[in-house]
Amino acid sequence: GAPNTDEDVTVPPTTCERTLEWHTGYVRALVPFQGQLISGSADKEIKFWDPSTGDCTRTLETPSGVASFLVFEDKLFVGLRDGKILVYSTTTWTLERTLEGHAVRSLVTCGDALASGSSDNTVKLWSTKTWTCERTLEGHTSYARALVTTCDNLISCSYDHTVKVWSRTSWT
């Protein structure tokens, strides 16, 4: 038969099922959790949503705008633009501790550490046992915007147009 052309392809229309509109600032973070959505915003609020109804089921206040989230084990890590990482229990939703160090833009677990990328151009590694910063990785010349991990590496990308691959054994 003849190859398909654009005229032969029919794409069904898509429809947004619902819009969740209770934030009053930019929504910068979104993560699924146990059938709900958790959103974080510049309005200094974390909201919990039932995606099937669109209802906001809980709101937590934060001291500054939310930049990123990470759910790991029984913790919700919340990166704030003012230089703090809030650590909440996912069973009680109480604030367990606050880590301070740099304006967080991204979070990821890296072995038994929490890694945070920042607008100060660094990546910090936090012990999840002592909750202290154990190492600061330097090398970006702009925001460390996103982080991912592999078995052997922590990888950071930046507004400086680079992706850096850090060895988890030597941190070089």
PDB file of C-alpha atoms in Angstrom:
ATOM      1  CA  GLY A   1       0.000   0.000   0.000  1.00  0.00           C
ATOM      2  CA  ALA A   2       0.834   3.635  -0.198  1.00  0.00           C
ATOM      3  CA  PRO A   3       2.837   5.184   2.648  1.00  0.00           C
ATOM      4  CA  ASN A   4       0.887   7.133   5.254  1.00  0.00           C
ATOM      5  CA  THR A   5       0.746  10.864   4.781  1.00  0.00           C
ATOM      6  CA  ASP A   6      -0.328  13.552   7.194  1.00  0.00           C
ATOM      7  CA  GLU A   7      -3.725  13.598   5.511  1.00  0.00           C
ATOM      8  CA  ASP A   8      -4.226   9.901   6.327  1.00  0.00           C
ATOM      9  CA  VAL A   9      -3.692  10.307  10.092  1.00  0.00           C
ATOM     10  CA  THR A  10      -6.685  11.174  12.209  1.00  0.00           C
ATOM     11  CA  VAL A  11      -5.831  12.276  15.730  1.00  0.00           C
ATOM     12  CA  PRO A  12      -8.730  12.230  18.160  1.00  0.00           C
ATOM     13  CA  PRO A  13      -9.239  15.460  20.100  1.00  0.00           C
ATOM     14  CA  THR A  14      -7.876  15.526  23.620  1.00  0.00           C
ATOM     15  CA  THR A  15      -9.711  17.017  26.534  1.00  0.00           C
ATOM     16  CA  CYS A  16      -8.449  18.171  29.895  1.00  0.00           C
ATOM     17  CA  GLU A  17     -10.496  16.333  32.512  1.00  0.00           C
ATOM     18  CA  ARG A  18     -10.037  18.927  35.239  1.00  0.00           C
ATOM     19  CA  THR A  19      -7.898  21.868  36.248  1.00  0.00           C
ATOM     20  CA  LEU A  20      -6.606  22.184  39.795  1.00  0.00           C
ATOM     21  CA  GLU A  21      -6.590  25.906  40.515  1.00  0.00           C
ATOM     22  CA  TRP A  22      -6.164  26.614  44.220  1.00  0.00           C
ATOM     23  CA  HIS A  23      -2.569  27.848  44.063  1.00  0.00           C
ATOM     24  CA  THR A  24      -1.999  31.606  43.845  1.00  0.00           C
ATOM     25  CA  GLY A  25       1.605  31.415  42.574  1.00  0.00           C
ATOM     26  CA  TYR A  26       3.653  29.540  39.995  1.00  0.00           C
ATOM     27  CA  VAL A  27       3.409  25.776  40.484  1.00  0.00           C
ATOM     28  CA  ARG A  28       6.997  24.511  40.404  1.00  0.00           C
ATOM     29  CA  ALA A  29       6.819  21.002  41.835  1.00  0.00           C
ATOM     30  CA  LEU A  30       4.530  18.030  41.323  1.00  0.00           C
ATOM     31  CA  VAL A  31       4.800  14.449  42.538  1.00  0.00           C
ATOM     32  CA  PRO A  32       2.381  11.507  42.781  1.00  0.00           C
ATOM     33  CA  PHE A  33       1.914   9.919  46.195  1.00  0.00           C
ATOM     34  CA  GLN A  34      -0.400   7.042  47.124  1.00  0.00           C
ATOM     35  CA  GLY A  35      -3.078   7.912  44.594  1.00  0.00           C
ATOM     36  CA  GLN A  36      -2.870  11.642  45.245  1.00  0.00           C
ATOM     37  CA  LEU A  37      -0.934  14.482  43.664  1.00  0.00           C
ATOM     38  CA  ILE A  38       1.226  16.802  45.726  1.00  0.00           C
ATOM     39  CA  SER A  39       1.948  20.243  44.256  1.00  0.00           C
ATOM     40  CA  GLY A  40       4.236  22.984  45.474  1.00  0.00           C
ATOM     41  CA  SER A  41       4.152  26.620  44.525  1.00  0.00           C
ATOM     42  CA  ALA A  42       5.713  30.047  44.763  1.00  0.00           C
ATOM     43  CA  ASP A  43       2.707  30.857  46.972  1.00  0.00           C
ATOM     44  CA  LYS A  44       4.504  29.047  49.847  1.00  0.00           C
ATOM     45  CA  GLU A  45       2.029  26.197  49.921  1.00  0.00           C
ATOM     46  CA  ILE A  46       2.085  22.447  49.420  1.00  0.00           C
ATOM     47  CA  LYS A  47      -1.285  21.107  48.321  1.00  0.00           C
ATOM     48  CA  PHE A  48      -2.544  17.538  48.252  1.00  0.00           C
ATOM     49  CA  TRP A  49      -5.077  16.705  45.552  1.00  0.00           C
ATOM     50  CA  ASP A  50      -7.484  13.905  44.792  1.00  0.00           C
ATOM     51  CA  PRO A  51      -6.971  13.690  41.014  1.00  0.00           C
ATOM     52  CA  SER A  52     -10.276  11.879  40.470  1.00  0.00           C
ATOM     53  CA  THR A  53     -12.326  14.735  41.959  1.00  0.00           C
ATOM     54  CA  GLY A  54      -9.963  17.709  41.794  1.00  0.00           C
ATOM     55  CA  ASP A  55     -10.492  18.340  45.511  1.00  0.00           C
ATOM     56  CA  CYS A  56      -7.683  19.800  47.591  1.00  0.00           C
ATOM     57  CA  THR A  57      -7.495  17.499  50.631  1.00  0.00           C
ATOM     58  CA  ARG A  58      -4.693  19.139  52.632  1.00  0.00           C
ATOM     59  CA  THR A  59      -2.507  22.240  52.583  1.00  0.00           C
ATOM     60  CA  LEU A  60       0.872  22.718  54.273  1.00  0.00           C
ATOM     61  CA  GLU A  61       2.434  26.170  54.616  1.00  0.00           C
ATOM     62  CA  THR A  62       6.146  26.690  53.886  1.00  0.00           C
ATOM     63  CA  PRO A  63       8.418  29.629  54.806  1.00  0.00           C
ATOM     64  CA  SER A  64       9.246  30.381  51.161  1.00  0.00           C
ATOM     65  CA  GLY A  65       8.396  29.299  47.638  1.00  0.00           C
ATOM     66  CA  VAL A  66       8.611  25.603  46.778  1.00  0.00           C
ATOM     67  CA  ALA A  67      11.070  24.692  44.014  1.00  0.00           C
ATOM     68  CA  SER A  68      11.216  20.879  44.053  1.00  0.00           C
ATOM     69  CA  PHE A  69       9.954  17.684  45.676  1.00  0.00           C
ATOM     70  CA  LEU A  70      11.196  14.199  46.293  1.00  0.00           C
ATOM     71  CA  VAL A  71       9.299  11.370  47.977  1.00  0.00           C
ATOM     72  CA  PHE A  72      11.624   8.677  49.275  1.00  0.00           C
ATOM     73  CA  GLU A  73      10.723   5.915  51.698  1.00  0.00           C
ATOM     74  CA  ASP A  74       8.651   7.597  54.444  1.00  0.00           C
ATOM     75  CA  LYS A  75       9.817  11.159  53.749  1.00  0.00           C
ATOM     76  CA  LEU A  76       8.735  14.077  51.590  1.00  0.00           C
ATOM     77  CA  PHE A  77      11.717  16.314  50.854  1.00  0.00           C
ATOM     78  CA  VAL A  78      10.747  19.853  49.869  1.00  0.00           C
ATOM     79  CA  GLY A  79      13.378  22.097  48.291  1.00  0.00           C
ATOM     80  CA  LEU A  80      12.728  25.771  48.951  1.00  0.00           C
ATOM     81  CA  ARG A  81      14.022  28.745  47.038  1.00  0.00           C
ATOM     82  CA  ASP A  82      15.287  30.399  50.246  1.00  0.00           C
ATOM     83  CA  GLY A  83      17.985  27.799  50.939  1.00  0.00           C
ATOM     84  CA  LYS A  84      16.139  25.197  52.991  1.00  0.00           C
ATOM     85  CA  ILE A  85      15.132  21.575  52.521  1.00  0.00           C
ATOM     86  CA  LEU A  86      12.116  20.607  54.598  1.00  0.00           C
ATOM     87  CA  VAL A  87      11.823  16.959  55.627  1.00  0.00           C
ATOM     88  CA  TYR A  88       8.258  15.797  56.313  1.00  0.00           C
ATOM     89  CA  SER A  89       7.041  12.436  57.575  1.00  0.00           C
ATOM     90  CA  THR A  90       4.678  10.924  55.003  1.00  0.00           C
ATOM     91  CA  THR A  91       2.778   9.132  57.762  1.00  0.00           C
ATOM     92  CA  THR A  92       1.962  12.155  59.968  1.00  0.00           C
ATOM     93  CA  TRP A  93       2.746  15.055  57.582  1.00  0.00           C
ATOM     94  CA  THR A  94       4.673  16.750  60.362  1.00  0.00           C
ATOM     95  CA  LEU A  95       7.880  18.646  59.701  1.00  0.00           C
ATOM     96  CA  GLU A  96      10.703  16.512  61.095  1.00  0.00           C
ATOM     97  CA  ARG A  97      13.682  18.717  60.298  1.00  0.00           C
ATOM     98  CA  THR A  98      15.011  21.540  58.181  1.00  0.00           C
ATOM     99  CA  LEU A  99      18.310  21.367  56.313  1.00  0.00           C
ATOM    100  CA  GLU A 100      19.924  24.676  55.404  1.00  0.00           C
ATOM    101  CA  GLY A 101      22.589  25.289  52.826  1.00  0.00           C
ATOM    102  CA  HIS A 102      21.570  26.640  49.442  1.00  0.00           C
ATOM    103  CA  ALA A 103      18.591  27.669  47.306  1.00  0.00           C
ATOM    104  CA  VAL A 104      17.366  24.284  46.074  1.00  0.00           C
ATOM    105  CA  ARG A 105      16.245  23.694  42.489  1.00  0.00           C
ATOM    106  CA  SER A 106      16.400  19.874  42.314  1.00  0.00           C
ATOM    107  CA  LEU A 107      16.496  16.834  44.605  1.00  0.00           C
ATOM    108  CA  VAL A 108      17.394  13.166  44.139  1.00  0.00           C
ATOM    109  CA  THR A 109      18.515  10.296  46.345  1.00  0.00           C
ATOM    110  CA  CYS A 110      22.028   9.062  45.753  1.00  0.00           C
ATOM    111  CA  GLY A 111      22.754   5.883  47.682  1.00  0.00           C
ATOM    112  CA  ASP A 112      22.220   6.776  51.334  1.00  0.00           C
ATOM    113  CA  ALA A 113      22.510  10.482  50.615  1.00  0.00           C
ATOM    114  CA  LEU A 114      20.147  13.200  49.477  1.00  0.00           C
ATOM    115  CA  ALA A 115      21.560  15.323  46.642  1.00  0.00           C
ATOM    116  CA  SER A 116      20.378  18.886  46.060  1.00  0.00           C
ATOM    117  CA  GLY A 117      21.126  21.086  43.060  1.00  0.00           C
ATOM    118  CA  SER A 118      21.063  24.825  43.525  1.00  0.00           C
ATOM    119  CA  SER A 119      21.053  28.291  42.043  1.00  0.00           C
ATOM    120  CA  ASP A 120      24.452  28.755  43.749  1.00  0.00           C
ATOM    121  CA  ASN A 121      25.826  26.490  40.956  1.00  0.00           C
ATOM    122  CA  THR A 122      26.638  23.601  43.331  1.00  0.00           C
ATOM    123  CA  VAL A 123      25.331  20.168  44.232  1.00  0.00           C
ATOM    124  CA  LYS A 124      25.290  19.265  47.924  1.00  0.00           C
ATOM    125  CA  LEU A 125      25.217  15.746  49.320  1.00  0.00           C
ATOM    126  CA  TRP A 126      23.366  15.350  52.617  1.00  0.00           C
ATOM    127  CA  SER A 127      23.669  12.316  54.889  1.00  0.00           C
ATOM    128  CA  THR A 128      20.247  10.818  55.593  1.00  0.00           C
ATOM    129  CA  LYS A 129      21.695   9.394  58.818  1.00  0.00           C
ATOM    130  CA  THR A 130      23.177  12.553  60.371  1.00  0.00           C
ATOM    131  CA  TRP A 131      21.278  15.142  58.249  1.00  0.00           C
ATOM    132  CA  THR A 132      24.454  17.104  57.647  1.00  0.00           C
ATOM    133  CA  CYS A 133      26.026  18.256  54.389  1.00  0.00           C
ATOM    134  CA  GLU A 134      28.896  15.866  53.726  1.00  0.00           C
ATOM    135  CA  ARG A 135      30.135  17.169  50.391  1.00  0.00           C
ATOM    136  CA  THR A 136      29.700  20.048  47.960  1.00  0.00           C
ATOM    137  CA  LEU A 137      30.296  19.393  44.265  1.00  0.00           C
ATOM    138  CA  GLU A 138      31.472  22.445  42.351  1.00  0.00           C
ATOM    139  CA  GLY A 139      31.991  22.892  38.628  1.00  0.00           C
ATOM    140  CA  HIS A 140      28.859  24.398  37.136  1.00  0.00           C
ATOM    141  CA  THR A 141      28.929  28.093  36.253  1.00  0.00           C
ATOM    142  CA  SER A 142      25.133  28.463  36.518  1.00  0.00           C
ATOM    143  CA  TYR A 143      22.187  26.804  38.303  1.00  0.00           C
ATOM    144  CA  ALA A 144      22.437  23.055  38.893  1.00  0.00           C
ATOM    145  CA  ARG A 145      18.895  22.588  37.590  1.00  0.00           C
ATOM    146  CA  ALA A 146      18.261  18.834  37.492  1.00  0.00           C
ATOM    147  CA  LEU A 147      19.810  15.694  38.972  1.00  0.00           C
ATOM    148  CA  VAL A 148      19.580  11.980  38.203  1.00  0.00           C
ATOM    149  CA  THR A 149      21.463   8.959  39.500  1.00  0.00           C
ATOM    150  CA  THR A 150      22.670   5.728  37.959  1.00  0.00           C
ATOM    151  CA  CYS A 151      24.307   2.810  39.735  1.00  0.00           C
ATOM    152  CA  ASP A 152      27.714   4.477  39.640  1.00  0.00           C
ATOM    153  CA  ASN A 153      27.089   8.164  38.977  1.00  0.00           C
ATOM    154  CA  LEU A 154      25.304  11.304  40.007  1.00  0.00           C
ATOM    155  CA  ILE A 155      24.523  13.407  36.944  1.00  0.00           C
ATOM    156  CA  SER A 156      23.752  17.123  37.060  1.00  0.00           C
ATOM    157  CA  CYS A 157      22.671  19.490  34.332  1.00  0.00           C
ATOM    158  CA  SER A 158      22.830  23.227  34.375  1.00  0.00           C
ATOM    159  CA  TYR A 159      21.799  26.447  32.758  1.00  0.00           C
ATOM    160  CA  ASP A 160      25.515  26.699  31.833  1.00  0.00           C
ATOM    161  CA  HIS A 161      24.702  24.308  28.922  1.00  0.00           C
ATOM    162  CA  THR A 162      26.557  21.360  30.489  1.00  0.00           C
ATOM    163  CA  VAL A 163      25.804  17.934  31.895  1.00  0.00           C
ATOM    164  CA  LYS A 164      28.310  16.737  34.494  1.00  0.00           C
ATOM    165  CA  VAL A 165      28.794  13.080  35.413  1.00  0.00           C
ATOM    166  CA  TRP A 166      30.144  12.633  38.948  1.00  0.00           C
ATOM    167  CA  SER A 167      31.598   9.275  40.028  1.00  0.00           C
ATOM    168  CA  ARG A 168      29.894   8.141  43.245  1.00  0.00           C
ATOM    169  CA  THR A 169      33.079   6.344  44.302  1.00  0.00           C
ATOM    170  CA  SER A 170      35.547   9.209  43.874  1.00  0.00           C
ATOM    171  CA  TRP A 171      33.209  12.252  43.442  1.00  0.00           C
ATOM    172  CA  THR A 172      35.245  13.485  40.497  1.00  0.00           C
TER     173      THR A 172
END
